[in-house]
C-alpha positions as a Python dict, from the first residue, in 0.01 Angstrom:
ca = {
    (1, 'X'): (0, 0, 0),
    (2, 'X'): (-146, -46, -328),
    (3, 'X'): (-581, 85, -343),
    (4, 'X'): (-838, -98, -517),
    (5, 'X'): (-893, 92, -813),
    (6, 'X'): (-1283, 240, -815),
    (7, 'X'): (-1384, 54, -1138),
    (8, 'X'): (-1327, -246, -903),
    (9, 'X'): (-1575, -115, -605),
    (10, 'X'): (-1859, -58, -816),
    (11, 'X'): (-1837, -416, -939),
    (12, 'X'): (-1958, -527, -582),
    (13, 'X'): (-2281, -367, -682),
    (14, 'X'): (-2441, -607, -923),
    (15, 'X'): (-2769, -845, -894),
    (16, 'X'): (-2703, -1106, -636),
    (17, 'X'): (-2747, -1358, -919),
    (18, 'X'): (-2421, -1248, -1062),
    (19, 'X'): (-2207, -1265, -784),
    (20, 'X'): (-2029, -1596, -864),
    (21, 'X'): (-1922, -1443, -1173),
    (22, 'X'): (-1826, -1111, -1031),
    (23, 'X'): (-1721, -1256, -766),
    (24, 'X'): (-1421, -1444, -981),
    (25, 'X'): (-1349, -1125, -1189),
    (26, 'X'): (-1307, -899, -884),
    (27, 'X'): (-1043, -1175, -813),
    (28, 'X'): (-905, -1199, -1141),
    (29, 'X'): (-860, -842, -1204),
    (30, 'X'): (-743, -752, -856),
    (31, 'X'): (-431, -1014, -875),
    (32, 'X'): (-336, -868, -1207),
    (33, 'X'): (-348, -512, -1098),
    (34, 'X'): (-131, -591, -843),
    (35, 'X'): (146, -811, -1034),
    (36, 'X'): (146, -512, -1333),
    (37, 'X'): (243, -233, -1042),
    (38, 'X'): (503, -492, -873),
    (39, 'X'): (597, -590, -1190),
    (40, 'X'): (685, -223, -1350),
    (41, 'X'): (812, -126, -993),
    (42, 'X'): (1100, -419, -995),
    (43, 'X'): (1152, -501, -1363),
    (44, 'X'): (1151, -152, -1535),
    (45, 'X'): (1423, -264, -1808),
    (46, 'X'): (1513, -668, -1867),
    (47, 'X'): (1872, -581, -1847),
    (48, 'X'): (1821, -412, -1511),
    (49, 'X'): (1951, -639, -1209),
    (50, 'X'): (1787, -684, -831),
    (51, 'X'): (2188, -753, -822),
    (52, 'X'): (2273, -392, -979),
    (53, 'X'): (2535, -326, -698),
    (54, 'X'): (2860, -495, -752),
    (55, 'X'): (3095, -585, -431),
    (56, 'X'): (3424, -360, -576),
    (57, 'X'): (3614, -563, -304),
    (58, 'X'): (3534, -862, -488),
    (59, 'X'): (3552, -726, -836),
    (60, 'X'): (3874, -558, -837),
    (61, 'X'): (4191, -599, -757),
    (62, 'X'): (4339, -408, -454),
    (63, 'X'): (4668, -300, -655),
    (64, 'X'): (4370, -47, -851),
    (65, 'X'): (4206, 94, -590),
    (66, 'X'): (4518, 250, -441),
    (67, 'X'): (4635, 393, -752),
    (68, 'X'): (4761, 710, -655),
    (69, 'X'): (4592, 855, -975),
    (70, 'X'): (4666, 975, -1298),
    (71, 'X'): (4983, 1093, -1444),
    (72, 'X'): (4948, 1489, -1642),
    (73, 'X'): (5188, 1282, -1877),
    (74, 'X'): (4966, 981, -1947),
    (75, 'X'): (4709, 994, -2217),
    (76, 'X'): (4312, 913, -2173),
    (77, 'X'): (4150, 666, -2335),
    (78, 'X'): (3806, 718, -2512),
    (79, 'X'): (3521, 516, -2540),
    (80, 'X'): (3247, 656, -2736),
    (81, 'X'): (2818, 578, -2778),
    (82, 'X'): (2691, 803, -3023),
    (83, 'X'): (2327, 635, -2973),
    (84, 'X'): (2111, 731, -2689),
    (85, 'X'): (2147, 363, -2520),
    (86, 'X'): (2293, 356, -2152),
    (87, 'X'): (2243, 34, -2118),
    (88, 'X'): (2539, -125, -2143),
    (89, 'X'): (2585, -478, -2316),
    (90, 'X'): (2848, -766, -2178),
    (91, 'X'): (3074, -662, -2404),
    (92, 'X'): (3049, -306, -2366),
    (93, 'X'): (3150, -356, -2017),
    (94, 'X'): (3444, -566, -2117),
    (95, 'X'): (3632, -354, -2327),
    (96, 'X'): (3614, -32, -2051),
    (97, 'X'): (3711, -293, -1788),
    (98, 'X'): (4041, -420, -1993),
    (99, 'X'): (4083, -76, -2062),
    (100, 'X'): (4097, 23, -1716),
    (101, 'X'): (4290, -275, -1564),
    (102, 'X'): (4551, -256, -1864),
    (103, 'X'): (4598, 133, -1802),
    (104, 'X'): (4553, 224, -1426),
    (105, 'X'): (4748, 478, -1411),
    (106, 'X'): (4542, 657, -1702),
    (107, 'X'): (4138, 808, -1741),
    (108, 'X'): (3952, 574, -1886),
    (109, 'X'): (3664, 839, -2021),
    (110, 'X'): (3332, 708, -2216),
    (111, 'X'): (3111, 948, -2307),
    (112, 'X'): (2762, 863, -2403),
    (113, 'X'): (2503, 1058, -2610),
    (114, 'X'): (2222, 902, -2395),
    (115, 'X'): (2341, 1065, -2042),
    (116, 'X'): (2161, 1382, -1920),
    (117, 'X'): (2397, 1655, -1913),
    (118, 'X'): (2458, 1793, -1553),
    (119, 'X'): (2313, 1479, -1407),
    (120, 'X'): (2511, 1361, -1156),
    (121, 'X'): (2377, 1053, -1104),
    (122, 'X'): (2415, 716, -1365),
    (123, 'X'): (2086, 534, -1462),
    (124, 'X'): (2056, 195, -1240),
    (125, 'X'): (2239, -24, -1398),
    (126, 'X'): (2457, -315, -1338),
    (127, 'X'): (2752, -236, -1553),
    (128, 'X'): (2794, 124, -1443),
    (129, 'X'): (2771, -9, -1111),
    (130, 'X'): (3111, -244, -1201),
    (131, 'X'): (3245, 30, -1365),
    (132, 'X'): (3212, 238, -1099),
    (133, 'X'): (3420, 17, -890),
    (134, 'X'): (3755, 122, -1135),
    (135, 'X'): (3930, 448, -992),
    (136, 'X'): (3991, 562, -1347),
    (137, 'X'): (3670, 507, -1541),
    (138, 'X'): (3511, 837, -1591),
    (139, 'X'): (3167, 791, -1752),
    (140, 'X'): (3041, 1140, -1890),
    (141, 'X'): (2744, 1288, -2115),
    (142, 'X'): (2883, 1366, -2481),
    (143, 'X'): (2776, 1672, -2573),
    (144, 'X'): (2825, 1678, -2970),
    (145, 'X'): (2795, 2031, -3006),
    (146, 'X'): (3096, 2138, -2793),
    (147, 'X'): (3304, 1850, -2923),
    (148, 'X'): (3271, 1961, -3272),
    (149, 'X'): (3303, 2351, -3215),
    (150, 'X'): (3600, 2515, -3372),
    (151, 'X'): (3653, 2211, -3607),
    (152, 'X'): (3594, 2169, -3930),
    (153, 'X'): (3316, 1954, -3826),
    (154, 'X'): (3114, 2246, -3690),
    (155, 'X'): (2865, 2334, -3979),
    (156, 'X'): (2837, 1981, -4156),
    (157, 'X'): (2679, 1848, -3794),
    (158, 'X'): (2470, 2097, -3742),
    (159, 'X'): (2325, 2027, -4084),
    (160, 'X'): (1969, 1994, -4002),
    (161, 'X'): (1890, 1721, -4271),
    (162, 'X'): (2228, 1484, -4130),
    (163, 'X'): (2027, 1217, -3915),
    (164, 'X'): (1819, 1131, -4233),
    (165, 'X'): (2148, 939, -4355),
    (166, 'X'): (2152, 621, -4346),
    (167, 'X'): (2438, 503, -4174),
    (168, 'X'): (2411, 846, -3956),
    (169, 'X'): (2502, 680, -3594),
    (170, 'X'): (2819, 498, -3758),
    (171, 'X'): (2900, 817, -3945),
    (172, 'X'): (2875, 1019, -3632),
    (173, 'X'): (3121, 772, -3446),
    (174, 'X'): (3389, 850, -3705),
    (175, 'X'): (3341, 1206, -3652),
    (176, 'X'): (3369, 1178, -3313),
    (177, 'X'): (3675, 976, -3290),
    (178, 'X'): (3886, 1229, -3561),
    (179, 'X'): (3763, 1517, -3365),
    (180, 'X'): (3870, 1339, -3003),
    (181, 'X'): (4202, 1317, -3147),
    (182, 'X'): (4254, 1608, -3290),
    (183, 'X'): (4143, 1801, -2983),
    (184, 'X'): (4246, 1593, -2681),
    (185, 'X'): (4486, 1275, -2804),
    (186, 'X'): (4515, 987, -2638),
    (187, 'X'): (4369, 646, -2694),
    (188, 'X'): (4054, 583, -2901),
    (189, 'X'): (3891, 249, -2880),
    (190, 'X'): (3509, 138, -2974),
    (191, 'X'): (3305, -52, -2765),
    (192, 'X'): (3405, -414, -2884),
    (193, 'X'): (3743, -410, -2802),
    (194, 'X'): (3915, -620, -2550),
    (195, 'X'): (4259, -470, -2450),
    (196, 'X'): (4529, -719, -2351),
    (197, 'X'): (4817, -446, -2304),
    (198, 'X'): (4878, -122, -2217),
    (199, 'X'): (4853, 52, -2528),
    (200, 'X'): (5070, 364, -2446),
    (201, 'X'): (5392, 333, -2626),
    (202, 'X'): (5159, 298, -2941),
    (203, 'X'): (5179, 654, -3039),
    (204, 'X'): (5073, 815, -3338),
    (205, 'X'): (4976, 483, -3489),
    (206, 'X'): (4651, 326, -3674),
    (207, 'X'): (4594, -9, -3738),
    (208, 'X'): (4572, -249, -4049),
    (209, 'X'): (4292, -449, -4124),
    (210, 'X'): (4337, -604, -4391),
    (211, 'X'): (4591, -552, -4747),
    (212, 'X'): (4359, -332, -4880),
    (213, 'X'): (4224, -118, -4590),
    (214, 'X'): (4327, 44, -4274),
    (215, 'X'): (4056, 55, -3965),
    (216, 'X'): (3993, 361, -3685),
    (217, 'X'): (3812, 120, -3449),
    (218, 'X'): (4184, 212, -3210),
    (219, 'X'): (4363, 524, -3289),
    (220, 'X'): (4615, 678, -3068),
    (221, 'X'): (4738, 1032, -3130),
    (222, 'X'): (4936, 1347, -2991),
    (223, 'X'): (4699, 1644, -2957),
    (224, 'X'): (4665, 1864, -3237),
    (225, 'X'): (4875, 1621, -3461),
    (226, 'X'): (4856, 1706, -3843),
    (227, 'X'): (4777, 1369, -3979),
    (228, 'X'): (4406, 1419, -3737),
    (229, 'X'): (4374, 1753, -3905),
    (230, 'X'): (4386, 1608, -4267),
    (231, 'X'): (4121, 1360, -4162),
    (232, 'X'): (3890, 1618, -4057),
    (233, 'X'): (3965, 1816, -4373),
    (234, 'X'): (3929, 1503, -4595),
    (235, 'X'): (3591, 1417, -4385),
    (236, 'X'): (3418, 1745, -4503),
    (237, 'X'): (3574, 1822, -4847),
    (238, 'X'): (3521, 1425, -4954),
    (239, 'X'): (3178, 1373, -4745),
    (240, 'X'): (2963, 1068, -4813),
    (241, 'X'): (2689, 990, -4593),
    (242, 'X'): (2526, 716, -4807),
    (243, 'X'): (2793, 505, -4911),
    (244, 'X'): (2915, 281, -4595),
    (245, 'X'): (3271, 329, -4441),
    (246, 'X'): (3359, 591, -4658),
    (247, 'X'): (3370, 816, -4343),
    (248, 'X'): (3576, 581, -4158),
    (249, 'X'): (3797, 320, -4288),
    (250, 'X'): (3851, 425, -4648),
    (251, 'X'): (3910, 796, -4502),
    (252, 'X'): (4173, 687, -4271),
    (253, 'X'): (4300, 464, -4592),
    (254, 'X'): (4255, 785, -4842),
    (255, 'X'): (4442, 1054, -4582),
    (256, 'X'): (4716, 726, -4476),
    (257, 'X'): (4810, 650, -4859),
    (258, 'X'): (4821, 1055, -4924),
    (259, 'X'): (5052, 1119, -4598),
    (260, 'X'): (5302, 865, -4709),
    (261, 'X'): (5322, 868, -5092),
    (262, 'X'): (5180, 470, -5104),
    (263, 'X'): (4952, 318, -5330),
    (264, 'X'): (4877, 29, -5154),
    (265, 'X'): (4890, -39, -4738),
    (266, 'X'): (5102, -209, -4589),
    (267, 'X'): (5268, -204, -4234),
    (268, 'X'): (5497, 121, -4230),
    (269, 'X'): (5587, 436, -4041),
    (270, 'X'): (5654, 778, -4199),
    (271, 'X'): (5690, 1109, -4132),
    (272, 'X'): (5553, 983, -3789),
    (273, 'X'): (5278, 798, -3830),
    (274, 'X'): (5251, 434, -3787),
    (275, 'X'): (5025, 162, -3985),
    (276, 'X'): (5084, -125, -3726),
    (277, 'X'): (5081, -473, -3836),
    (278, 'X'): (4712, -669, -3832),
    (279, 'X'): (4812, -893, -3523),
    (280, 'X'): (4885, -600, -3315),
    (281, 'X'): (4471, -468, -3272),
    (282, 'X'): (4333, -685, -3518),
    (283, 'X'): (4455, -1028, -3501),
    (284, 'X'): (4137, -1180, -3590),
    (285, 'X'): (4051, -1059, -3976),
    (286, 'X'): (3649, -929, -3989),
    (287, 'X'): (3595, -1209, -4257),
    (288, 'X'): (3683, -1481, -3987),
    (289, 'X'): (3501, -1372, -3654),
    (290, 'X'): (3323, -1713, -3617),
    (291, 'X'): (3687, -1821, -3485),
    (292, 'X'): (3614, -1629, -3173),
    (293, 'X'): (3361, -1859, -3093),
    (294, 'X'): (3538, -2184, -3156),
    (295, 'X'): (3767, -2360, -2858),
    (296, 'X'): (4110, -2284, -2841),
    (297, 'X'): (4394, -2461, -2597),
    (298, 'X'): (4558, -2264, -2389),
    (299, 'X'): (4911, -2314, -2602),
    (300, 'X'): (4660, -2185, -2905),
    (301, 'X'): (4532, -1879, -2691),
    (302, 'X'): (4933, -1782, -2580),
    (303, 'X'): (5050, -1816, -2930),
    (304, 'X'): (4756, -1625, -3138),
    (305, 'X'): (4807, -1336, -2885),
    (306, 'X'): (5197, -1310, -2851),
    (307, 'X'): (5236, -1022, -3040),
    (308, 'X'): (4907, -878, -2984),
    (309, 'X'): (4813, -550, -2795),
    (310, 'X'): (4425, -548, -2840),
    (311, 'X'): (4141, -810, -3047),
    (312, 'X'): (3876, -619, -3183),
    (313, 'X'): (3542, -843, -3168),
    (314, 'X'): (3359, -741, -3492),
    (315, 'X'): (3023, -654, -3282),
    (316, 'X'): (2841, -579, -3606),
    (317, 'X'): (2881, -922, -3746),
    (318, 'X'): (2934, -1121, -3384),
    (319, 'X'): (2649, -1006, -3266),
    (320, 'X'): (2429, -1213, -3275),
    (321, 'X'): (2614, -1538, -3209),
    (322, 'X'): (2576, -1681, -2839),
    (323, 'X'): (2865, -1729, -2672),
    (324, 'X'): (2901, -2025, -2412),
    (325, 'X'): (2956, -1918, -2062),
    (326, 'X'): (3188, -2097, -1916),
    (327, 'X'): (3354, -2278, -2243),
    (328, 'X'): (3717, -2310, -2407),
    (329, 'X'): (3539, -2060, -2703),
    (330, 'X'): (3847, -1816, -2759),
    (331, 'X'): (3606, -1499, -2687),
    (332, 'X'): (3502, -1682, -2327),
    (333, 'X'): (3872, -1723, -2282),
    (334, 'X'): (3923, -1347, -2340),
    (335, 'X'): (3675, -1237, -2111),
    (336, 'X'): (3806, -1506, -1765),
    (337, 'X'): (4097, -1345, -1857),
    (338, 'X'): (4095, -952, -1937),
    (339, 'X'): (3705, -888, -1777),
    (340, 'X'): (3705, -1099, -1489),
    (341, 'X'): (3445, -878, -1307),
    (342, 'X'): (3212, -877, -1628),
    (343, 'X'): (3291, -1252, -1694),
    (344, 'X'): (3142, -1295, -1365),
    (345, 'X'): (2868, -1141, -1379),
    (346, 'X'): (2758, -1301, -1721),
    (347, 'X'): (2804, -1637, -1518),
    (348, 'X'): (2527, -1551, -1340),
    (349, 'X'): (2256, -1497, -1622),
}
């Protein structure tokens, strides 16, 4: 039961020849009290849903939720947020979905700076609700300390000057994903991925952006593998927090060009590591994003993606560019297809 607050009683007590008057801002004041406290009770955060639990029966297929679990021979995949957000975006959701339904016999771990560790409870949420419903999606607190103990890494984080950097957050997601590797292996993917195929028997591999540059937005690597270890040696001894990418894609470009004797890239494997072709995880080239919001035909869709394992989304650049829900927009197409649980729920907003 919401009280009337006491300012409010002693407004009863004023001349009678004011009681129109305070008559109409008892009124006035008491309505808006009481929409502010229902308001802040059911509306905490915009992207917060009434409809925060998701029907699993009708989000995901049957054929996942009996998965017997996974296999000690089957790498994780990692999804990273090195910011404190935990809430989720469409797209977010999207690539751990296609993640999950493309690999369900594999974790599917994010880890997210923003979690409380030893919380065992998510924040209220619609997407961690749908990403609940997945048997192999694993959403955990990253604890950056931990990840980057006995690493080369250690010391330069613990800097206590590094989050005055400029592109710090960015930075700190190349670190992370290096480190991952390194440690762990498996799959890393960022955030604005969606995942067409299972991306297992892509081992020890990178992909190519461009003819100049490869990118670390996928990486998939054996534990421990030496290739990982020069990247975390190059990332310290070569370490430039100010000048953008240098930590990530020019990095993986420097160590790649080193490891194979090559001046320029191009789409190779040696001494076992793979530069995979641009179609493979980046079929769309950063300098032509605006294609993933034109319309496609089906035949268009099939053809673009034959070859394809993966299409990263550019989320930096794509941003801010509203996509058309339903529509024959090739990124709309993506997400009916490879996020049908997500896709529906955007439908509904």
């Amino acid at each position: 039961m919401i009280r009337m607050p006491t300012y409010l009683l002693k407004l009863t007590r004023l001349p009678l020849i004011h009681k129109s008057w305070t008559l109409f801002v008892l009124i006035f004041v008491f309505v808006s009290f009481t929409y502010i406290k229902l308001y802040s009770s059911i509306w905490e955060d915009p992207s917060y849903s009434l409809s925060a639990d998701i029907n699993c029966a009708h989000s995901v297929p049957s054929s996942l939720n009996i998965a017997a679990g996974p296999s000690p021979s089957t790498a994780n995949v990692f999804f990273v947020e090195t910011s404190e957000k935990t809430t989720p975006s469409y797209l977010f959701s999207c690539s751990v979905e296609s993640a999950a339904r493309t690999h369900p016999t594999s974790k599917v771990v994010v880890l997210m700076k923003g979690l409380a560790k030893g919380n065992v409870s998510l924040p209220k949420h619609w997407a961690f609700s749908l990403l609940s419903c997945f048997p192999n999606v694993e959403i955990r607190p990253l604890d950056l300390t931990e990840l980057f103990s006995g690493t080369p890494l250690k010391w330069w984080y613990l800097w206590p000057l590094r989050h005055w950097e400029p592109h710090f957050l960015p930075v700190l997601s190349d670190a992370c994903r290096i480190v991952l590797m390194w440690k762990f292996g498996g799959i890393y993917l960022d955030t604005d991925f969606i995942v067409l195929k299972n991306l297992q028997n892509l081992t020890n591999a990178l992909g190519i952006q461009d003819e100049k540059e490869l990118n670390g937005a996928f990486l998939s690597f054996k534990p421990g593998h030496a290739f990982m270890k020069l990247c975390m040696q190059d990332f310290v001894q070569n370490y430039n927090g100010w000048l953008w990418g240098h930590q990530g894609p020019d990095l993986l470009t420097r160590v790649f060009k080193k490891w194979c004797s090559l001046r320029t890239i191009k789409s190779t494997s040696c001494k076992g590591v793979s530069a995979l072709a641009p179609e493979v995880v980046y079929p769309i080239p950063w300098q032509d994003w605006k294609k993933l919001f034109e319309a496609v035909s089906a035949l268009e869709l099939h053809n673009l993606l034959k070859n394809t394992y993966a299409v990263h989304i550019w989320n930096k650049l794509s941003h801010g560019t509203k996509l058309e829900i339903p529509s024959q927009a090739l990124l709309a197409q993506l997400y009916a297809q490879f996020c049908p649980a997500t896709y529906a729920k955007m439908k509904q907003h």
